[in-house]
Amino acid sequence: MAEVLVYVDHVDGAVRKPTLELLTLARRIGDPVAVHLGAGADSAAATLAEYGAVKVLAADAPEFADYLVVPKVDALQAAYEAVSPAAVLVPSSAEGKEIAARLALRIGAGIITDAVDLEAGDSGPVATQSVFAAAFTTRSRVTKGTPVITVKPNSAAPEAAPAAGQVEQLPVTFGEKSTGTKVVSRTPRESTGRPELTEAAIVVSGGRGVNGAENFSVIENLADALGAAVGASRAAVDAGWYPHTHQVGQTGKSVSPQLYIAAGISGAIQHRAGMQTSKTIVAVNKDEEAPIFDLVDYGVVGDLFEVLPKLTEEVKARKG
Amino acid sequence: MSLRIVVCVKYVPDATGDRHFADDLTVDREDVDGLLSELDEYAVEQALQIAEGRRQGGDDAEVTVLTVGPEDAKDALRKALSMGADKAVHVEDDDLHGTDVIGTSLVLAKAVEKTGYDLVVCGMASTDGTMGVLPALLSERLGVPQVTLLSEVSVEDGKVTGRRDGDAATEQLEAALPAVVSVTDQSGEARYPSFKGIMAAKKKPVQSLDLDDLDIDADEVGLGGSWTKVDDAAERPARTAGTIVKDEGEGAKQLAEFLAGQKFI
Ligand SMILES: Cc1cc2nc3c(=O)[nH]c(=O)nc-3n(C[C@H](O)[C@H](O)[C@H](O)COP(=O)(O)OP(=O)(O)OC[C@H]3O[C@@H](n4cnc5c(N)ncnc54)[C@H](O)[C@@H]3O)c2cc1C
Ligand SMILES: Cc1cc2nc3c(=O)[nH]c(=O)nc-3n(C[C@H](O)[C@H](O)[C@H](O)COP(=O)(O)OP(=O)(O)OC[C@H]3O[C@@H](n4cnc5c(N)ncnc54)[C@H](O)[C@@H]3O)c2cc1C
C-alpha cells in the first residue's frame, strides 16, 4: 500500500489530538508514516504506533526552535523525498499551514487547506472544505503533484489501529534560507488547566453580554462543571476581558466541538465562521431576535447571569 | 535610501452579503458587493506607520499597494490609496480567472519583483479564501525571510522585528530586509480615509499590468493552470430549527434537561 506522510504536532513528544485524527484519516488513503521534528520522538512513537503509524521518521536539531518555519519545511521535504508518499497531511494550525504551503510549492504540488474530511478517490484523495463561514461545503482535489492537505482539528474521531511505528532517524540538510528568520525569544503560554480550545469536546463562550473581565468567572464556572474549554467573541477580547488566544471566529480559533454554548454572543458572521460546524449549538441571550438563535439546537432567551449559575449548579448536581 | 514597501491587498466579496459560487465553482462576484478585505486594512495601516516613522526620522519611504484581481479590484486599491498609500499596481488579466493559491503567489511574486521592494506587507488571511498561506508562499518564491502573523511590527537598521502570538507560545522574531511580513487584526486599528485622503487618492498613479508584462504564460494560471480542482460545492443544509425557551425561572433547568437528554451531563 502507498505511504502517507503525517506531520506530527506535539509538545516535547506529547502528541496533540489532531495528529491522531490525521493518522486515522491517513489510513483511508494508505499507510501512515509519521514525521516527528524536535525532542521526544521516542515517547511519541508509542502513541503514533497505537494510532496506525507504520514508521516514525524523526529529526531533532536546534534549528527547529531557533528559526521560524523554514527548517521544518526542509525536514518535511527530506521525509517526502525519502518516502515518495501518496499524500502529505499536516494539521491546520497557523504554522502547519505555512509549512505545508512552502512544501507544496517546492515539490510542485497543489495544496488544499482546512479540510474537515478526507476520503480516498479514483484520482487521489478528496478533501471536504467548509467555506464562506461554513455556509457551503466543497469537495476538492489536488490535480498536480503529491497532494498536500492541511486538516482542521476535530475532523475525525481518532481510532486505535496498532502498527509497528518503528523510529528511524531522518537525515536533514538545512538550506541556506533556513536561518532567515530568527526566533529571538519564546514565551510558552501558561496552561489554564482546561482542555485545549480547538480540541475540546465542549466549549463555553462568552461575548459582550458578559460585560466585564471579572464576570468571565460565570463562563469559567460552567466550563469547569462540564469539563469544557472557554471561548470568547472578538467583542469580549477587544474589550480586554479575555485573552485573544481564546477568541473563536474568523480571526481567532475555529472550533468544531460536540457541544458549543454561546452566552451573551449575538452570532455575527465572523463569529459563526469559527463555530458553525459544531455538532450541537446552545445559546443563552436576552434578545430573542439575536441571530445566534438561527443556529441553535436549544436556546434560552434570558439573562446569562440568571441562567448560567443555575445551570452550573444543575450540572454539578447531576454529575454528583 | 528610500524604503520601498509593497502591500498586498485582496478584493473580496462582502462577508456580510450572500456569498456563493458561480457555475464554474469560482467565487460569484456578480451578486455580492466587493471590497478591500478588512484584514488587509491592517496591513495597509502598519505599512503607513512604518513609512511615517521613517519620514519622521528624516529617511524616505514609499508605499505601493498591489492587487491581483478583476477590474473592480481597483476599488480596493482606491481605498488603500485614500488611507495614504502613495501608488498602486493592479494585475488584471482575463486569463487569471480561477487561479489557485500557487498561481496567485506566482503572479504576486513577479509583480512585487517588478515593482521593487525592501518589505512586503500582507494581511493574515483573506476573508474569502481564508487560507493564510500566501505570505509564506511569497517568501518561498522571493527567497527572502517570512516574518508572519505579527501582532506588533517594527523596522529599524535594515531589520524587521515583531511579535508572533502562536498557539503554544509568543515569539519575538527578527529578520534582515528584504522580507515578507504579515500582520494580524491585533496589530492596531486601521485608520479611516480622511476627506483629504479620498480627494488625493484620485490623483495617485495606478499602474495596470497583465500577464505579458510579468512574463507569465496563460497556462501557468487560471482555472486551467490550477493545481487544485473543486469538484462540487453545496450549500450547507440549514440547521433544523431548534427549541427556544424563554427563561421564566426554569430556563436553566430546561437547558439541563436538554443537555442530559443529549448525554452531555
Ligand atoms: C474582519 C473581521 C474579523 C472578525 N473576526 C471575528 C472573530 O474571529 N470572532 C468574533 O467573535 N468576532 C469577529 N469579528 C467581529 C464580529 O463582527 C462581531 O462584532 C462580534 O462577534 C460581536 O461579538 P458579540 O456577539 O460578543 O457582541 P455583540 O454583537 O454586541 O452581542 C452581544 C450579545 O449579548 C447579548 N447580551 C447582552 N447582555 C446579556 C445578558 N446579560 N444575558 C444574555 N445576553 C446578553 C445581547 O443581546 C447581544 O446579542 C470580526 C469582524 C471583522 C470585520
Ligand atoms: C472558499 C475558497 C477556498 C479556496 N481554497 C483553496 C485551496 O484549498 N487551495 C488553493 O490553491 N486555492 C484555494 N482557493 C483559491 C485562493 O483563495 C486564491 O487563489 C487566493 O487568491 C489566494 O488565497 P487566499 O485568498 O486564501 O489568500 P491568503 O493566504 O488567506 O491571503 C493572505 C494575504 O495574501 C495577500 N493576498 C491574497 N490574495 C491576494 C490577491 N489576489 N492580491 C493581492 N494580495 C493577495 C493579502 O495580503 C492577504 O491578506 C480558495 C478560494 C476560495 C474562495
XYZ file of C-alpha atoms and ligand atoms in Angstrom:
691
model
C 0.000 0.000 0.000
C 1.158 3.550 -0.660
C 2.517 5.542 2.234
C 1.050 8.809 3.512
C 3.155 11.350 5.408
C 1.601 12.725 8.568
C 3.264 15.763 10.157
C 3.200 15.362 13.937
C 2.055 18.248 16.105
C 3.433 17.704 19.593
C 4.837 19.384 22.676
C 8.146 17.705 23.564
C 6.868 14.323 22.450
C 3.326 14.687 23.840
C 1.302 14.143 20.664
C -1.626 16.509 20.253
C -5.012 15.068 19.414
C -5.325 16.484 15.854
C -2.344 14.337 14.858
C -4.218 11.201 15.935
C -7.153 12.340 13.818
C -4.785 12.766 10.874
C -3.413 9.255 11.332
C -6.978 7.942 11.265
C -7.764 9.863 8.054
C -4.419 8.872 6.502
C -5.327 5.195 6.870
C -8.166 5.743 4.406
C -5.549 6.562 1.772
C -2.554 4.440 2.676
C -0.058 3.518 5.395
C 0.670 6.470 7.673
C 4.320 7.433 8.127
C 4.675 9.990 10.928
C 7.225 12.806 10.726
C 8.339 13.921 14.183
C 10.556 17.012 14.437
C 12.172 18.126 17.673
C 12.663 16.385 21.008
C 10.614 13.451 22.272
C 10.268 11.142 19.269
C 10.773 8.050 21.365
C 7.965 8.882 23.749
C 5.726 9.992 20.877
C 6.357 6.806 18.919
C 4.247 4.594 21.188
C 1.188 6.789 20.712
C 1.811 7.222 16.987
C 2.137 3.449 16.545
C -1.030 2.824 18.513
C -2.944 5.015 16.071
C -1.529 3.421 12.954
C 1.907 4.854 12.148
C 3.867 2.130 10.356
C 7.024 4.169 10.797
C 8.158 7.326 12.595
C 10.722 9.478 10.815
C 12.429 11.562 13.474
C 14.799 14.507 13.328
C 15.965 16.775 16.110
C 18.107 19.881 15.706
C 18.316 23.293 17.387
C 17.274 24.920 14.091
C 13.655 23.797 14.589
C 13.273 26.025 17.634
C 15.727 28.779 16.743
C 14.337 29.756 13.337
C 10.809 30.177 12.004
C 9.070 27.576 9.796
C 11.717 27.013 7.093
C 13.869 24.384 8.913
C 10.705 22.331 9.374
C 9.968 22.651 5.653
C 13.472 21.388 4.893
C 12.858 18.372 7.134
C 9.411 17.586 5.768
C 10.846 17.802 2.272
C 13.579 15.341 3.267
C 10.872 12.961 4.512
C 8.928 13.447 1.286
C 11.996 12.552 -0.751
C 12.757 9.527 1.432
C 9.238 8.094 1.199
C 7.645 9.258 -2.105
C 4.239 9.304 -0.410
C 0.768 9.305 -1.968
C -0.163 12.395 0.075
C 1.164 14.689 2.796
C -1.169 15.567 5.668
C -0.453 18.435 8.076
C -2.547 19.733 10.998
C -4.245 23.049 10.144
C -2.516 25.224 12.708
C -1.176 28.601 11.591
C 2.329 27.167 11.438
C 1.185 23.868 9.928
C -0.432 25.676 7.019
C 2.702 27.725 6.352
C 4.898 24.622 6.395
C 2.510 22.765 4.112
C 2.283 25.596 1.595
C 6.036 26.007 1.245
C 6.474 22.266 0.879
C 3.781 22.123 -1.829
C 5.495 24.837 -3.837
C 8.878 23.120 -3.526
C 7.626 19.737 -4.663
C 5.471 21.170 -7.446
C 2.177 20.131 -5.882
C -1.175 21.747 -5.258
C -2.355 22.449 -1.716
C -5.724 22.307 -0.017
C -6.061 23.910 3.411
C -8.536 23.452 6.258
C -10.086 20.176 5.146
C -12.774 18.886 7.503
C -12.915 15.420 5.974
C -10.878 13.270 3.643
C -11.682 10.217 1.532
C -9.823 8.118 -0.977
C -10.932 8.808 -4.554
C -10.253 7.383 -8.029
C -7.915 10.245 -8.826
C -6.420 10.884 -5.423
C -7.750 11.974 -2.027
C -10.896 14.091 -1.977
C -10.952 16.820 0.660
C -14.093 18.370 2.079
C -13.830 22.051 2.999
C -16.321 24.151 4.876
C -16.228 27.628 3.311
C -17.848 31.087 3.406
C -18.248 30.948 7.165
C -19.450 27.342 6.869
C -22.386 28.283 4.634
C -21.033 25.989 1.899
C -19.328 22.627 1.744
C -16.957 21.967 -1.152
C -15.122 18.873 -2.253
C -11.747 19.401 -3.892
C -8.756 17.522 -5.163
C -5.147 18.292 -5.860
C -4.610 17.702 -9.563
C -0.861 18.205 -9.814
C 1.874 16.553 -7.808
C 1.557 14.774 -4.473
C -1.483 16.204 -2.688
C -0.578 18.374 0.301
C -3.594 18.781 2.550
C -3.993 20.504 5.901
C -6.764 19.179 8.117
C -8.667 21.017 10.848
C -8.922 19.687 14.397
C -11.996 17.553 15.202
C -12.312 16.314 11.614
C -12.385 12.659 12.626
C -12.641 10.549 15.751
C -9.197 9.030 16.404
C -9.306 5.239 16.063
C -6.636 2.999 17.507
C -5.075 0.703 14.869
C -1.809 -0.652 16.246
C 1.100 -0.734 13.783
C 4.876 -1.105 14.034
C 5.747 2.567 14.452
C 9.487 1.969 14.443
C 11.541 5.156 14.903
C 14.002 5.875 12.093
C 16.359 8.833 12.058
C 15.668 11.247 9.219
C 18.795 12.958 7.915
C 18.107 16.641 7.199
C 20.338 19.170 5.474
C 19.218 22.703 6.174
C 19.183 25.083 3.218
C 20.844 28.495 3.382
C 17.423 30.163 3.677
C 16.509 28.145 6.750
C 18.091 30.620 9.172
C 16.429 33.702 7.662
C 14.009 34.408 10.485
C 15.439 34.149 13.955
C 13.255 33.336 16.953
C 14.866 35.735 19.416
C 12.762 34.648 22.363
C 9.855 32.375 23.112
C 7.427 32.638 26.000
C 5.346 29.482 26.318
C 1.703 30.103 27.047
C 0.680 29.250 30.573
C -1.625 26.282 30.815
C -5.117 27.082 32.069
C -5.647 23.511 33.196
C -8.677 23.384 30.904
C -8.925 21.441 27.641
C -7.346 22.960 24.533
C -9.939 25.166 22.800
C -9.657 23.588 19.344
C -9.596 20.043 20.700
C -12.269 20.232 23.398
C -15.470 18.194 23.169
C -17.364 21.056 24.808
C -16.741 24.803 24.512
C -18.460 27.504 26.559
C -18.003 31.004 25.104
C -18.832 34.440 26.421
C -19.380 37.650 24.483
C -20.078 41.307 25.050
C -23.045 40.295 27.176
C -20.634 39.077 29.864
C -19.904 42.739 30.459
C -16.512 42.741 32.180
C -13.411 40.652 32.779
C -14.442 39.952 36.367
C -17.725 38.407 35.156
C -15.996 35.797 33.000
C -15.921 33.554 36.078
C -19.590 32.854 35.259
C -18.432 31.329 31.946
C -15.447 29.572 33.524
C -17.525 28.003 36.284
C -19.921 26.437 33.791
C -16.993 25.318 31.633
C -15.330 23.648 34.618
C -18.527 21.878 35.635
C -18.795 20.484 32.081
C -15.064 19.822 31.636
C -15.139 22.333 28.782
C -12.773 24.850 27.204
C -13.519 28.576 27.420
C -14.016 30.704 24.315
C -14.785 34.369 23.725
C -16.157 36.585 20.975
C -13.966 39.264 19.481
C -16.023 41.922 21.246
C -15.077 40.379 24.589
C -11.436 40.019 23.541
C -11.179 43.551 22.145
C -12.627 44.873 25.387
C -9.723 43.193 27.170
C -11.947 40.827 29.184
C -10.384 37.603 27.927
C -7.117 36.724 26.134
C -7.028 36.679 22.348
C -5.881 33.053 22.348
C -9.438 32.180 23.350
C -11.154 34.087 20.543
C -13.494 31.979 18.434
C -14.172 33.049 14.851
C -12.666 34.109 11.595
C -9.623 35.757 13.121
C -9.483 33.524 16.144
C -9.774 29.775 16.566
C -12.078 27.673 14.556
C -13.766 25.072 16.749
C -15.947 22.116 15.963
C -16.857 20.530 19.306
C -19.689 18.154 20.160
C -21.324 20.976 22.119
C -20.892 24.746 21.802
C -22.560 27.042 24.320
C -22.665 30.750 23.406
C -23.595 33.139 26.184
C -24.108 36.848 25.516
C -22.959 36.449 21.902
C -25.092 37.845 19.073
C -23.873 35.479 16.340
C -22.131 37.750 13.795
C -20.973 36.080 10.570
C -17.319 36.295 11.645
C -18.123 34.522 14.898
C -20.164 31.871 13.092
C -17.191 31.227 10.814
C -15.415 29.707 13.793
C -18.176 27.628 15.384
C -20.911 26.850 12.880
C -19.735 23.285 12.298
C -20.193 22.400 15.981
C -22.408 19.340 16.373
C -24.816 20.769 18.935
C -25.210 24.510 19.500
C -26.790 26.131 22.540
C -27.243 29.850 23.175
C -28.248 31.984 26.097
C -29.095 35.532 25.069
C -31.532 38.069 26.430
C -32.507 39.269 22.952
C -34.840 36.806 21.264
C -34.019 38.416 17.902
C -30.280 37.665 18.182
C -29.082 35.870 15.000
C -27.359 33.189 17.090
C -30.806 31.693 17.703
C -30.995 30.782 13.983
C -28.210 28.264 14.588
C -29.179 26.684 17.853
C -30.416 23.268 18.756
C -31.521 24.715 22.055
C -31.814 28.347 23.016
C -32.721 30.121 26.198
C -33.949 33.691 25.943
C -32.821 35.147 29.221
C -30.174 36.852 31.295
C -26.951 34.858 31.304
C -26.272 35.960 34.895
C -29.506 34.221 35.909
C -29.258 31.148 33.685
C -25.573 30.192 33.774
C -25.019 29.993 37.551
C -28.184 27.894 37.931
C -27.143 25.676 35.044
C -23.726 25.218 36.631
C -25.412 24.036 39.834
C -27.693 21.686 37.867
C -24.721 20.194 36.040
C -22.792 19.675 39.262
C -25.823 18.130 40.953
C -26.483 15.731 38.074
C -22.854 14.767 37.803
C -22.915 14.076 41.539
C 17.696 55.397 0.726
C 14.023 55.152 0.338
C 12.383 52.137 1.952
C 10.199 50.506 -0.678
C 7.145 48.887 0.914
C 4.711 46.827 -1.149
C 1.387 45.974 0.486
C -0.589 43.060 -0.983
C -4.313 43.657 -0.740
C -7.154 41.458 -1.914
C -10.520 42.478 -3.296
C -13.139 40.162 -1.800
C -16.917 39.711 -1.740
C -18.504 41.328 1.314
C -18.642 38.682 4.049
C -21.953 40.013 5.307
C -23.502 39.532 1.853
C -24.961 36.310 0.470
C -21.721 34.790 -0.848
C -21.954 31.849 -3.212
C -20.302 30.097 -6.137
C -20.692 30.660 -9.892
C -21.382 27.762 -12.290
C -17.652 27.122 -12.788
C -17.298 26.831 -8.981
C -15.311 30.056 -8.668
C -16.489 32.804 -6.332
C -19.524 34.562 -7.711
C -18.622 38.224 -7.893
C -21.785 39.413 -9.647
C -24.314 39.354 -6.858
C -22.303 40.484 -3.864
C -20.527 43.809 -3.402
C -16.768 43.633 -3.304
C -14.407 45.499 -1.051
C -10.851 45.691 0.271
C -10.509 42.642 2.536
C -10.926 44.054 6.037
C -7.920 42.089 7.232
C -5.725 43.795 4.622
C -6.600 47.199 6.076
C -4.366 46.195 8.987
C -1.523 45.570 6.535
C -2.005 48.978 4.922
C -2.084 50.593 8.365
C 1.180 49.007 9.516
C 2.885 49.883 6.226
C 1.786 53.500 6.569
C 3.024 53.632 10.161
C 6.407 52.213 9.184
C 6.676 54.738 6.335
C 5.642 57.635 8.590
C 8.206 56.583 11.174
C 10.928 56.623 8.522
C 9.926 60.048 7.286
C 9.897 61.447 10.798
C 13.420 60.138 11.235
C 14.494 62.021 8.110
C 14.557 58.958 5.854
C 12.348 58.293 2.904
C 9.762 55.623 2.254
C 7.272 54.759 -0.426
C 4.156 52.591 -0.030
C 2.824 50.762 -3.090
C -0.397 48.755 -2.839
C -0.672 45.736 -5.090
C -3.666 43.630 -6.003
C -4.302 40.727 -8.355
C -7.949 40.748 -9.304
C -10.697 41.720 -11.720
C -11.461 45.215 -12.979
C -13.461 46.131 -9.874
C -10.466 45.347 -7.666
C -9.473 48.959 -8.375
C -11.932 49.853 -5.613
C -9.689 48.081 -3.112
C -6.661 49.973 -4.412
C -8.541 53.294 -4.194
C -9.446 52.613 -0.594
C -5.810 51.870 0.285
C -4.642 54.966 -1.595
C -7.159 57.105 0.251
C -5.826 55.738 3.542
C -2.455 57.158 2.499
C -0.537 54.756 0.226
C 1.491 56.509 -2.466
C 0.786 54.451 -5.570
C -0.885 51.290 -6.762
C -0.282 48.332 -9.046
C -3.201 46.347 -10.456
C -2.531 42.997 -12.096
C -5.541 42.272 -14.248
C -5.922 39.685 -16.989
C -8.904 37.595 -18.130
C -6.689 34.528 -18.033
C -6.351 34.916 -14.244
C -9.951 33.857 -13.612
C -9.994 30.884 -11.245
C -6.296 30.934 -10.270
C -5.455 28.908 -7.157
C -3.110 29.949 -4.374
C 0.044 28.580 -6.010
C -0.733 30.543 -9.194
C -1.660 33.680 -7.268
C 1.646 33.533 -5.415
C 3.496 33.350 -8.746
C 1.731 36.435 -10.060
C 2.222 38.378 -6.830
C 5.904 37.422 -6.613
C 6.578 38.593 -10.177
C 4.651 41.814 -9.617
C 6.474 42.507 -6.347
C 9.825 41.965 -8.066
C 8.886 44.199 -10.951
C 7.772 46.944 -8.570
C 10.931 46.700 -6.485
C 10.752 46.123 -2.727
C 12.527 46.086 0.581
C 9.499 44.998 2.580
C 6.311 43.192 1.544
C 3.371 43.521 3.942
C 0.372 41.168 3.771
C -2.759 40.557 5.802
C -3.057 37.448 7.982
C -5.580 35.813 5.634
C -8.152 36.866 3.080
C -11.785 36.954 4.182
C -12.931 34.733 1.286
C -10.299 32.036 0.664
C -9.043 32.352 4.274
C -6.051 30.077 3.593
C -3.485 32.250 5.382
C -0.588 30.848 3.352
C 0.114 33.406 0.669
C 2.745 35.323 2.663
C 4.681 32.083 3.280
C 4.475 31.247 -0.436
C 5.701 34.727 -1.379
C 8.646 34.298 0.958
C 9.476 30.939 -0.606
C 9.246 32.315 -4.139
C 11.165 35.531 -3.469
C 13.803 33.711 -1.426
C 13.551 36.189 1.440
C 12.607 35.606 5.112
C 8.988 35.292 6.238
C 8.096 37.160 9.401
C 4.434 36.332 9.598
C 1.321 36.645 11.757
C 2.678 39.582 13.723
C 0.650 41.480 16.277
C 3.486 44.030 16.564
C 5.972 45.005 13.888
C 8.805 47.476 13.509
C 11.570 48.179 11.021
C 14.925 49.581 12.037
C 18.510 49.406 10.790
C 17.664 47.161 7.872
C 15.909 44.679 10.139
C 12.290 43.793 10.732
C 11.261 42.622 14.181
C 7.902 41.577 15.509
C 5.814 39.561 17.902
C 4.043 36.411 16.792
C 1.351 35.114 19.141
C 1.214 31.419 18.368
C -0.907 28.639 19.787
C 1.701 27.372 22.195
C 3.916 30.404 22.710
C 4.558 34.044 21.986
C 7.664 34.507 19.867
C 9.818 37.528 19.223
C 11.092 37.350 15.631
C 13.834 39.095 13.713
C 14.987 39.071 10.085
C 17.083 41.172 7.763
C 15.428 43.089 4.915
C 14.237 42.379 2.304
C 11.480 40.318 3.923
C 7.809 39.379 3.726
C 5.674 40.107 6.765
C 2.026 39.541 7.558
C 0.134 41.284 10.332
C -2.920 40.193 12.322
C -6.009 42.094 13.375
C -4.325 42.526 16.773
C -1.715 44.852 15.251
C -3.773 48.022 15.727
C -6.951 49.538 14.290
C -6.733 50.734 10.716
C -7.339 54.422 10.071
C -10.358 55.708 8.176
C -9.628 57.587 4.973
C -9.956 61.336 5.548
C -11.802 63.569 3.087
C -8.431 64.972 2.058
C -7.124 61.448 1.605
C -10.037 60.482 -0.603
C -9.511 63.540 -2.808
C -5.751 62.980 -3.001
C -6.235 59.309 -3.932
C -7.934 60.299 -7.162
C -4.677 61.774 -8.426
C -2.392 58.947 -7.333
C -0.984 56.672 -10.036
C -2.442 53.199 -10.613
C -0.285 51.060 -12.873
C -2.008 48.225 -14.745
C -0.077 45.070 -15.552
C -1.144 41.962 -17.425
C 0.415 38.510 -17.650
C 2.628 39.527 -20.599
C 4.106 42.355 -18.566
C 5.066 39.802 -15.925
C 6.373 37.145 -18.336
C 3.796 34.631 -17.164
C 2.204 32.166 -19.575
C -1.581 31.946 -19.518
C -1.398 28.194 -18.872
C 0.514 28.750 -15.608
C -2.541 30.420 -14.057
C -6.335 30.479 -14.259
C -8.680 27.552 -13.736
C -6.744 25.517 -16.306
C -3.364 26.175 -14.714
C -4.583 25.396 -11.209
C -3.026 22.528 -9.288
C -6.255 22.045 -7.373
C -9.801 21.468 -8.556
C -13.129 21.996 -6.851
C -15.437 19.099 -7.801
C -18.591 20.361 -6.189
C -19.962 22.978 -3.824
C -23.144 22.546 -1.864
C -24.966 24.938 0.383
C -24.886 23.633 3.901
C -28.350 22.481 4.817
C -29.952 24.981 7.167
C -29.743 23.726 10.715
C -33.078 22.287 11.745
C -34.892 24.818 13.863
C -34.073 24.253 17.486
C -36.149 24.580 20.609
C -36.200 28.050 22.073
C -37.498 28.706 25.548
C -37.943 31.921 27.470
C -36.407 31.902 30.909
C -39.078 32.476 33.483
C -37.071 30.968 36.277
C -36.944 27.463 34.795
C -34.618 28.158 31.813
C -31.540 26.631 33.418
C -33.437 23.504 34.452
C -34.913 23.088 30.957
C -31.492 23.523 29.387
C -30.018 20.987 31.802
C -32.764 18.508 30.771
C -31.823 19.040 27.137
C -28.107 18.543 27.834
C -28.823 15.427 29.859
C -31.020 14.092 27.031
C -28.075 14.573 24.667
C -25.793 12.788 27.167
C -23.614 15.836 27.787
C -24.242 15.550 31.508
C -12.524 41.100 9.584
C -13.304 40.792 10.831
C -12.966 39.677 11.581
C -13.689 39.356 12.736
N -13.345 38.228 13.426
C -14.100 37.863 14.495
C -13.809 36.671 15.220
O -12.820 35.941 14.923
N -14.612 36.329 16.250
C -15.684 37.096 16.637
O -16.383 36.720 17.594
N -15.972 38.243 16.000
C -15.193 38.651 14.948
N -15.484 39.838 14.331
C -16.446 40.764 14.975
C -17.909 40.441 14.724
O -18.310 41.104 13.539
C -18.784 40.932 15.898
O -18.553 42.305 16.098
C -18.543 40.206 17.221
O -18.574 38.804 17.022
C -19.578 40.604 18.242
O -19.332 39.991 19.489
P -20.540 39.715 20.499
O -21.536 38.819 19.871
O -19.933 39.277 21.787
O -21.114 41.170 20.744
P -22.493 41.820 20.307
O -22.749 41.659 18.871
O -22.524 43.177 20.904
O -23.556 40.898 21.042
C -23.711 40.825 22.424
C -24.932 39.978 22.695
O -25.064 39.753 24.080
C -26.432 39.815 24.438
N -26.472 40.140 25.852
C -26.120 41.310 26.463
N -26.264 41.203 27.794
C -26.714 39.947 28.056
C -27.066 39.247 29.242
N -26.942 39.803 30.452
N -27.515 37.980 29.126
C -27.644 37.391 27.902
N -27.328 38.022 26.752
C -26.875 39.280 26.831
C -27.031 40.859 23.529
O -28.415 40.639 23.365
C -26.229 40.615 22.231
O -26.924 39.702 21.381
C -14.766 40.181 13.171
C -15.105 41.303 12.427
C -14.391 41.615 11.272
C -14.793 42.834 10.488
C -13.615 29.364 -0.358
C -12.318 29.256 -1.085
C -11.455 28.187 -0.829
C -10.231 28.072 -1.518
N -9.429 27.003 -1.270
C -8.270 26.875 -1.977
C -7.403 25.770 -1.742
O -7.671 24.892 -0.906
N -6.257 25.692 -2.476
C -5.902 26.641 -3.389
O -4.845 26.526 -4.000
N -6.703 27.718 -3.608
C -7.871 27.852 -2.928
N -8.678 28.937 -3.161
C -8.208 29.988 -4.072
C -7.379 31.035 -3.317
O -8.145 31.539 -2.260
C -6.967 32.174 -4.202
O -6.067 31.727 -5.132
C -6.422 33.377 -3.464
O -6.018 34.379 -4.364
C -5.252 33.133 -2.514
O -5.658 32.514 -1.374
P -6.335 33.283 -0.119
O -7.308 34.268 -0.593
O -6.854 32.207 0.737
O -5.100 34.035 0.489
P -4.492 34.087 1.968
O -3.316 33.221 2.037
O -5.554 33.905 3.001
O -4.066 35.614 1.916
C -3.137 36.186 2.789
C -2.732 37.538 2.288
O -2.169 37.441 0.981
C -2.487 38.607 0.219
N -3.297 38.231 -0.948
C -4.037 37.111 -1.154
N -4.623 37.126 -2.360
C -4.250 38.280 -2.954
C -4.525 38.886 -4.217
N -5.328 38.280 -5.115
N -3.973 40.093 -4.497
C -3.154 40.704 -3.588
N -2.862 40.183 -2.389
C -3.403 38.990 -2.064
C -3.240 39.520 1.150
O -2.330 40.354 1.814
C -3.862 38.538 2.130
O -4.196 39.117 3.363
C -9.884 29.052 -2.469
C -10.743 30.138 -2.696
C -11.951 30.250 -2.022
C -12.841 31.411 -2.291
